[in-house]
PDB file of C-alpha atoms and ligand atoms in Angstrom:
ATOM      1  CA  UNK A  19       0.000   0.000   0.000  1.00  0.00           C
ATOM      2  CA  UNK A  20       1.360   3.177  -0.503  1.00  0.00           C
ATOM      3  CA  UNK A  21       0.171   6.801   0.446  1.00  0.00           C
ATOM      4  CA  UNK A  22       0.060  10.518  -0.566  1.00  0.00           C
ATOM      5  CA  UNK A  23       0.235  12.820   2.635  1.00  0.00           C
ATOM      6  CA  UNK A  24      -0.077  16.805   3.175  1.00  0.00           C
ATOM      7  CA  UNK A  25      -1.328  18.936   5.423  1.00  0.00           C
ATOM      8  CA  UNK A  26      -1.478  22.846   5.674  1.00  0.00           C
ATOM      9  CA  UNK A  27       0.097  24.348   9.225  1.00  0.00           C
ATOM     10  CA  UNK A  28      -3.172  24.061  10.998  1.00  0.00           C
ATOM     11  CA  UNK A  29      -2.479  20.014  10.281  1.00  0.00           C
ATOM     12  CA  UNK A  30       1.527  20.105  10.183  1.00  0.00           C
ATOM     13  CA  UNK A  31       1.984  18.677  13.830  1.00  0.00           C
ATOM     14  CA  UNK A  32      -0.586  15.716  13.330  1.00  0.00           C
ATOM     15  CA  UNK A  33       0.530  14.996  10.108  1.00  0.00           C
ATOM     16  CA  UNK A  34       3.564  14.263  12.599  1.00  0.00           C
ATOM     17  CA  UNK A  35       2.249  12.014  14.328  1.00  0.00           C
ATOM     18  CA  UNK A  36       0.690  10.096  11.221  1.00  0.00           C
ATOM     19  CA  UNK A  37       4.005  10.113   9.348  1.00  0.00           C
ATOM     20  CA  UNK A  38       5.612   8.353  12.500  1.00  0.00           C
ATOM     21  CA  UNK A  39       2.653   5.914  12.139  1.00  0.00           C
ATOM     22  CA  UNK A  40       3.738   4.622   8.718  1.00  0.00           C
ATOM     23  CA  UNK A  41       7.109   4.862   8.946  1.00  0.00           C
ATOM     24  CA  UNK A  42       6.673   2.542  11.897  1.00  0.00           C
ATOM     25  CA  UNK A  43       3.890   0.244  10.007  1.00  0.00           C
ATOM     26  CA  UNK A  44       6.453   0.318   6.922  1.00  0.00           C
ATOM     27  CA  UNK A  45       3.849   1.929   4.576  1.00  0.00           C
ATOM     28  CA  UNK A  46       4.957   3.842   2.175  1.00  0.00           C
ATOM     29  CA  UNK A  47       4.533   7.275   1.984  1.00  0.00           C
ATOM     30  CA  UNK A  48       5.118  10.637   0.272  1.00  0.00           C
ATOM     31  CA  UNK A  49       4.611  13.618   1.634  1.00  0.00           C
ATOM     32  CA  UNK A  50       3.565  16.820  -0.799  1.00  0.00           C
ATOM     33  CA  UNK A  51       4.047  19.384   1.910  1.00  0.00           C
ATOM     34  CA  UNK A  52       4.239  21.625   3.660  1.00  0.00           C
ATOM     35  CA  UNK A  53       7.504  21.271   5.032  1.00  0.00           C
ATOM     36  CA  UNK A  54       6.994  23.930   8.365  1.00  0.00           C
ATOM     37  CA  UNK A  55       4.262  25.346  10.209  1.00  0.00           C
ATOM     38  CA  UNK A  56       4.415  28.762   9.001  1.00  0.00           C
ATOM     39  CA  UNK A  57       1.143  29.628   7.540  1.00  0.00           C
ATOM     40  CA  UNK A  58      -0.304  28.604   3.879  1.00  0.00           C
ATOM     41  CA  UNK A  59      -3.120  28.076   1.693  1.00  0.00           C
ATOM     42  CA  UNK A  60      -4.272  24.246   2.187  1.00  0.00           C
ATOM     43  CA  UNK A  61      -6.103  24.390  -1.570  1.00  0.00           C
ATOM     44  CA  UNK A  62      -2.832  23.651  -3.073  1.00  0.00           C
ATOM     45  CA  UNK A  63      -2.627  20.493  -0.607  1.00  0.00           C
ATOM     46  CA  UNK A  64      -5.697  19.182  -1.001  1.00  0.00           C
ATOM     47  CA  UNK A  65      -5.420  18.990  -4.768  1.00  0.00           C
ATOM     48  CA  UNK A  66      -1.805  17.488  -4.489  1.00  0.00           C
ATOM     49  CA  UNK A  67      -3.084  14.604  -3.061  1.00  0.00           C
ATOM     50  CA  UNK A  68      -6.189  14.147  -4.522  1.00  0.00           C
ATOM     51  CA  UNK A  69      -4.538  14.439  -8.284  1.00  0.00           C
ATOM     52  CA  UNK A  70      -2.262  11.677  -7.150  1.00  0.00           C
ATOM     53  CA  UNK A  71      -4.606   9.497  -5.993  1.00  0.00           C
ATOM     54  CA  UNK A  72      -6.871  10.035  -8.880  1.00  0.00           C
ATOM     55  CA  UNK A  73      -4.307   9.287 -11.175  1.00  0.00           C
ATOM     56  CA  UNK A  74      -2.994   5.906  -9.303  1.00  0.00           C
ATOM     57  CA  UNK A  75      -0.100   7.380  -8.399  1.00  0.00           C
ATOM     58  CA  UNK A  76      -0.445   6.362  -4.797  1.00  0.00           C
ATOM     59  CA  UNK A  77      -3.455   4.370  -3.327  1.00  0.00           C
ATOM     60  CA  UNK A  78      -4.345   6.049  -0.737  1.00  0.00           C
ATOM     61  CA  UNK A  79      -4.355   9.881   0.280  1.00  0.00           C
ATOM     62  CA  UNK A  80      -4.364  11.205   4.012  1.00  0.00           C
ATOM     63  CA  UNK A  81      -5.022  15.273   4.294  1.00  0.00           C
ATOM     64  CA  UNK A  82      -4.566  17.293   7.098  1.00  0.00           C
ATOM     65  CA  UNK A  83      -5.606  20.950   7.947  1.00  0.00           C
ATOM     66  CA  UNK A  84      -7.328  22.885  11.394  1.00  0.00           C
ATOM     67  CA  UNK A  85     -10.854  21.023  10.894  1.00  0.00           C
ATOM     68  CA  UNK A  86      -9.558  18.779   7.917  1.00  0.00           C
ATOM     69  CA  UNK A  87     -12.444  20.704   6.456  1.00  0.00           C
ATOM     70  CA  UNK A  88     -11.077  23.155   4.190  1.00  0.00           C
ATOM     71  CA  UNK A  89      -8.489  20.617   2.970  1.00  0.00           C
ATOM     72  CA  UNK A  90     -11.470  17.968   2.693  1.00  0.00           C
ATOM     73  CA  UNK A  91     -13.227  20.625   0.467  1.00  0.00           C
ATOM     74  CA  UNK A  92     -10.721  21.565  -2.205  1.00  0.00           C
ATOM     75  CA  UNK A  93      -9.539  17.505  -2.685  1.00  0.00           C
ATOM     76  CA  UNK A  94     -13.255  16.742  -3.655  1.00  0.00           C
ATOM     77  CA  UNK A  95     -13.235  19.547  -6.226  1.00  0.00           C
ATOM     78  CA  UNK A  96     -10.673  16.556  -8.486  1.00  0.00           C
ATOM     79  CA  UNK A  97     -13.048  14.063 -10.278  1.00  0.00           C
ATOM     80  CA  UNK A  98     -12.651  11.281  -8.704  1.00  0.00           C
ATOM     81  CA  UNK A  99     -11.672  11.837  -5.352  1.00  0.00           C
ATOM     82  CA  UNK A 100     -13.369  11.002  -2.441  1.00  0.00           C
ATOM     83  CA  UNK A 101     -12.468  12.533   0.556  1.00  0.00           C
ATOM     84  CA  UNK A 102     -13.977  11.668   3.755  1.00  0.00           C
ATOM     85  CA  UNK A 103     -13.538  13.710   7.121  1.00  0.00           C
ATOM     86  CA  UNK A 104     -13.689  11.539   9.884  1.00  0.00           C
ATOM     87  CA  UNK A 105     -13.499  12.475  13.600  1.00  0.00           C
ATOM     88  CA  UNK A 106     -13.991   8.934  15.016  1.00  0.00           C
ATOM     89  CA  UNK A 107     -13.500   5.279  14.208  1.00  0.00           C
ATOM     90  CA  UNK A 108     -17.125   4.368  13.150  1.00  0.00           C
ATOM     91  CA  UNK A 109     -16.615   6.848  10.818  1.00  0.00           C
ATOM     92  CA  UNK A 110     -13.864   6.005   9.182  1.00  0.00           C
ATOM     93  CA  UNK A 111     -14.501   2.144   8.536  1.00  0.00           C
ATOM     94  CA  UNK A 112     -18.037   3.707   7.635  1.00  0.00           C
ATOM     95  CA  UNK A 113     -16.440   5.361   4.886  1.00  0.00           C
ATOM     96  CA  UNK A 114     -14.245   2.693   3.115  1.00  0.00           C
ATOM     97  CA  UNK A 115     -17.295  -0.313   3.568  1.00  0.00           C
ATOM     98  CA  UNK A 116     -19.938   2.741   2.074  1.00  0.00           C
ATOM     99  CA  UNK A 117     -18.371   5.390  -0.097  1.00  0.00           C
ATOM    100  CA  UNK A 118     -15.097   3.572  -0.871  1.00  0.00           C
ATOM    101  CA  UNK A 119     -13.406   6.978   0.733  1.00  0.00           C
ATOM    102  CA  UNK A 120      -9.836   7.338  -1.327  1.00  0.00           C
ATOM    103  CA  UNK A 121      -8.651  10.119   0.997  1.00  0.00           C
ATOM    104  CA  UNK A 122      -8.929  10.449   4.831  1.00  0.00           C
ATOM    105  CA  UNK A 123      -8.952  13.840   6.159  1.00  0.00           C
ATOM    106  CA  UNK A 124      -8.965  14.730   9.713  1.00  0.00           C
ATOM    107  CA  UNK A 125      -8.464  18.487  11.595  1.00  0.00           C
ATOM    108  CA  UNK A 126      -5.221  18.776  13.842  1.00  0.00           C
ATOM    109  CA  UNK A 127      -7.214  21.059  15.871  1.00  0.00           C
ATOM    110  CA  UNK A 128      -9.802  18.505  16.380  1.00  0.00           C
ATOM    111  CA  UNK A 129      -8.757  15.252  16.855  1.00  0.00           C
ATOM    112  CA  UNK A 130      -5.949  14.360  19.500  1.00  0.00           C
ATOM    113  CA  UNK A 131      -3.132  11.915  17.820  1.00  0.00           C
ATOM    114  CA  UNK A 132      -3.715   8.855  19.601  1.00  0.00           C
ATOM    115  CA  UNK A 133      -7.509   8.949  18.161  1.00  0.00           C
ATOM    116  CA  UNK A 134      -6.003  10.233  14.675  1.00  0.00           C
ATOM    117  CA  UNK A 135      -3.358   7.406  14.241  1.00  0.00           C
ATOM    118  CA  UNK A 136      -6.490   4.605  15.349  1.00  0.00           C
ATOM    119  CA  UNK A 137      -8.814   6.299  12.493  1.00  0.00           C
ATOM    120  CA  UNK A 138      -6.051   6.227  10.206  1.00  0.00           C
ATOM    121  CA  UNK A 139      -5.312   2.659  11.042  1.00  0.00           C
ATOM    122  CA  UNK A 140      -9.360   1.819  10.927  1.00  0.00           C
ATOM    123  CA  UNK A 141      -9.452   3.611   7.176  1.00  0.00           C
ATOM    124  CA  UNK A 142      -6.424   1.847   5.779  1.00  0.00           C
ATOM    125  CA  UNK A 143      -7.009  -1.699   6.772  1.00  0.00           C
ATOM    126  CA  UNK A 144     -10.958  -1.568   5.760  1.00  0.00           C
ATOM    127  CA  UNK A 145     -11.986  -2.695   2.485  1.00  0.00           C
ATOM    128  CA  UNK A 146     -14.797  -1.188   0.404  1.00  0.00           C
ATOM    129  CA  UNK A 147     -17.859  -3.839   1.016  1.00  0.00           C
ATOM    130  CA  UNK A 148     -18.170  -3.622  -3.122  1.00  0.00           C
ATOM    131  CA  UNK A 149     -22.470  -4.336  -2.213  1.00  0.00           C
ATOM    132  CA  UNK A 150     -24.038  -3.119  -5.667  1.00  0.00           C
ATOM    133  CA  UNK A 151     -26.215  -0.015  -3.806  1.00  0.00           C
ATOM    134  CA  UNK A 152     -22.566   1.528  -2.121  1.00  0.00           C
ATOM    135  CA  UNK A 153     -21.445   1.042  -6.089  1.00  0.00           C
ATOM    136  CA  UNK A 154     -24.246   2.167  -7.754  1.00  0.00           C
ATOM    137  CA  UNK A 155     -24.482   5.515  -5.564  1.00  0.00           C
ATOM    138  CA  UNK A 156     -20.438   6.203  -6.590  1.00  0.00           C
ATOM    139  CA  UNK A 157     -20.930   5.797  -9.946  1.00  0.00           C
ATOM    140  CA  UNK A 158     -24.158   8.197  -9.505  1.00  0.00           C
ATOM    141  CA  UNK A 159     -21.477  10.672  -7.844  1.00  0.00           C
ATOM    142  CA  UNK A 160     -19.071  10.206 -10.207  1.00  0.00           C
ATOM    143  CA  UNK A 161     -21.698  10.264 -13.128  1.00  0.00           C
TER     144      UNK A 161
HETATM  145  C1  RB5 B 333      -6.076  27.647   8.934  1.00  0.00           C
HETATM  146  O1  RB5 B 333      -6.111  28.608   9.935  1.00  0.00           O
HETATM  147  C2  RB5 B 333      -7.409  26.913   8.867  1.00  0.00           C
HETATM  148  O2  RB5 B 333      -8.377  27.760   8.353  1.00  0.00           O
HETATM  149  C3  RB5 B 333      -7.267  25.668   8.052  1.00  0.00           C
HETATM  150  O3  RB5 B 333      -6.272  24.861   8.587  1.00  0.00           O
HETATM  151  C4  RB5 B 333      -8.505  24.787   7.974  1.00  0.00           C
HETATM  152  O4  RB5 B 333      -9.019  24.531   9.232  1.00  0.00           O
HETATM  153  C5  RB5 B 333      -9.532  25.213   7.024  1.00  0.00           C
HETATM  154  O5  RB5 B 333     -10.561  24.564   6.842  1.00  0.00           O
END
């Protein structure tokens, strides 16, 4: 499995703590930025990631920003991502078995890291169900 990471500065120190969670789980990773906390626009993250994924580049994405709204937001605007924010673990498995999420976004200002590196853990390691009415309502999206 590998993975396209970014945050903005309101995510930088969570995206930390996820980081630390591959490296130790030996998924691979790349991470499009930013490199330091000092403030930037999390558009240009959000579509990083989301253009990777789209393109196969990497199969998974994981976005950071303050609410992992913003970031959330701007990844959905590339056809064919599907970017899920997720605050808890229900959530996230909810996401992969339903929508068949290809990014995970959380908010560094929201969620603590212990909590963050268990959703992360609960959205890579869940399988989309592939049940035809969770297919047929992606295709409608994507349609
Ligand atoms: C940055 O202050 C903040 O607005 C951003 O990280 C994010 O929360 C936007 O949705």
């Amino acid at each position: 499995m590998t993975v396209a990471i970014a945050s903005d500065h309101g995510g930088f120190a969570l995206k930390q703590e996820i980081i630390a969670y591959l490296e130790k789980k030996g998924i691979a990773f790349k991470d499009f930025g930013c490199y330091e906390e000092k403030s930037c626009d999390y558009p240009e993250y959000g579509r990083a990631v989301a253009e990777a994924v789209v393109k196969g580049e990497y199969d998974k994405g994981i976005l950071l920003c303050g609410t992992g709204i913003g970031i959330s937001i701007a990844a959905n605007k590339v056809k064919g991502a599907r970017a899920a924010l997720c605050t808890d673990c229900f959530m996230a498995e909810a996401t992969r078995l339903h929508n068949d999420a290809n990014i995970l976004a959380m908010g560094g200002r929201v969620v603590g890291p212990g909590l963050a590196v268990k959703i992360t853990d609960t959205f890579l390691h869940t399988e989309f169900s592939g049940e035809e009415r969770h297919a047929r309502r992606i295709r409608a999206i994507e349609e």
